[in-house]
Structures are given as structure tokens and as C-alpha cells.
Short mmCIF file of C-alpha atoms in Angstrom, two decimals:
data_model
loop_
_atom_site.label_atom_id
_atom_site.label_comp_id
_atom_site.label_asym_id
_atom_site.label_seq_id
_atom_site.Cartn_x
_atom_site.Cartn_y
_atom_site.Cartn_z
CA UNK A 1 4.26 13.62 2.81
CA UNK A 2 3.64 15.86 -0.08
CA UNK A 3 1.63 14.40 -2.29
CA UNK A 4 0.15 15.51 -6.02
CA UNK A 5 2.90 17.36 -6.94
CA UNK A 6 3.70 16.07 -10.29
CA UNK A 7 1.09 14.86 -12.78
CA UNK A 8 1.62 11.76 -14.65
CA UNK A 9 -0.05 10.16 -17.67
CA UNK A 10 -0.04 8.62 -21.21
CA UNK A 11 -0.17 12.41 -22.53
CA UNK A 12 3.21 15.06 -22.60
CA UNK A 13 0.95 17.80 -22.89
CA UNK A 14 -0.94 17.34 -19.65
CA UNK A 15 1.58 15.25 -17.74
CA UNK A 16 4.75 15.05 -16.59
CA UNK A 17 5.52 11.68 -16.38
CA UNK A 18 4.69 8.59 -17.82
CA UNK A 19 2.44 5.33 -16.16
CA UNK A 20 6.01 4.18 -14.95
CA UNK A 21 6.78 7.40 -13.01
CA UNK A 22 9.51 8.19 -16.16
CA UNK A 23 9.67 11.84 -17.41
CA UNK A 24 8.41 12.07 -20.85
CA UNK A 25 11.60 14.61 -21.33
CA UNK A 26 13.93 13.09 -19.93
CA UNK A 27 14.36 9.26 -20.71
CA UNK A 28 16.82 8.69 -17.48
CA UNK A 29 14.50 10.60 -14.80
CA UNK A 30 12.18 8.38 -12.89
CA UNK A 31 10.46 9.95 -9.74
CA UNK A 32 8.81 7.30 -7.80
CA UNK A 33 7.73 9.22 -4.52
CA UNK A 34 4.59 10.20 -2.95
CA UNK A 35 4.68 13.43 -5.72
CA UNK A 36 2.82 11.17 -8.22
CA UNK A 37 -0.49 10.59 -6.26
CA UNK A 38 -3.13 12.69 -7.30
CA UNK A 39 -4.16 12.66 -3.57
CA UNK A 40 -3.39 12.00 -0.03
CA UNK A 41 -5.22 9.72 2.11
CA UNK A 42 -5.70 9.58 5.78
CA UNK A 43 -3.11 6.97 6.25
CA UNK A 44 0.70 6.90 5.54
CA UNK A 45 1.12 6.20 2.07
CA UNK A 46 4.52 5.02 2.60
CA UNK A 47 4.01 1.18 1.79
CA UNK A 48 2.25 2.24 -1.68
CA UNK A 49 5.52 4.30 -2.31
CA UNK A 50 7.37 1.12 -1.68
CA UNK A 51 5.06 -1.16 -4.14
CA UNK A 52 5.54 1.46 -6.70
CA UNK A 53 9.03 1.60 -5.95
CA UNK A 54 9.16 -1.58 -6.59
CA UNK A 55 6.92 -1.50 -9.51
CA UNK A 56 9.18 0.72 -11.08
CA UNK A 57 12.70 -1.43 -10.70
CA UNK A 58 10.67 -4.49 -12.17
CA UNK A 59 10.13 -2.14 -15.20
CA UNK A 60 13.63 -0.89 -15.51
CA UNK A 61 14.94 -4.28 -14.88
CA UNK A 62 12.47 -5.41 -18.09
CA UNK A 63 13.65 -2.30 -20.48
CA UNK A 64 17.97 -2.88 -19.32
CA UNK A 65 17.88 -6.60 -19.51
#
């Protein structure tokens, strides 16, 4: 898993994406992969993608509805 590849934060100017894995350019991008961890463990980080998968569709169900 790759993991760290995009930065994310409350800032535009030192991350990419937002606390909610959305792009702070793009409104309709969301990226909710490993790419958002700042680092990789020595486990498979595939359940925390899944929580913050679902995380994520709990927020965009919020903002749609």
C-alpha cells in the first residue's frame, strides 16, 4: 500500500486536501485511500481505509441531504 502520498489539512497552501479527504481545488474530488496517511504501519491499513471510507460517505451524505 502506498501510503503518504498526498498531504491533507485545514491549510491550501500546505495541503492538498481537506480533514474529509476533499481537494481544496476541486469541490467534487474526494480521495479516501491509503495516500492520505502520513505513515505506514506494520500492519495492513486496509480496515482504517474502510472506516475512513466510511467516514467520508457519512460526510457527503450530511453536505447532499
Amino acid at each position: 500500500h502506498q501510503n503518504g502520498t498526498i498531504r491533507f489539512g485545514t491549510d491550501p497552501t500546505t495541503s492538498a486536501l481537506n480533514p474529509f479527504c476533499q481537494s481544496h481545488e476541486i469541490p467534487n474530488l474526494y480521495v479516501v485511500d491509503g495516500s492520505f496517511f502520513p505513515s505506514s504501519s506494520a500492519v495492513n491499513p486496509a480496515l482504517t481505509i474502510m472506516a475512513q471510507a466510511l467516514r467520508v460517505g457519512d460526510y457527503l451524505m450530511e453536505e447532499v441531504l
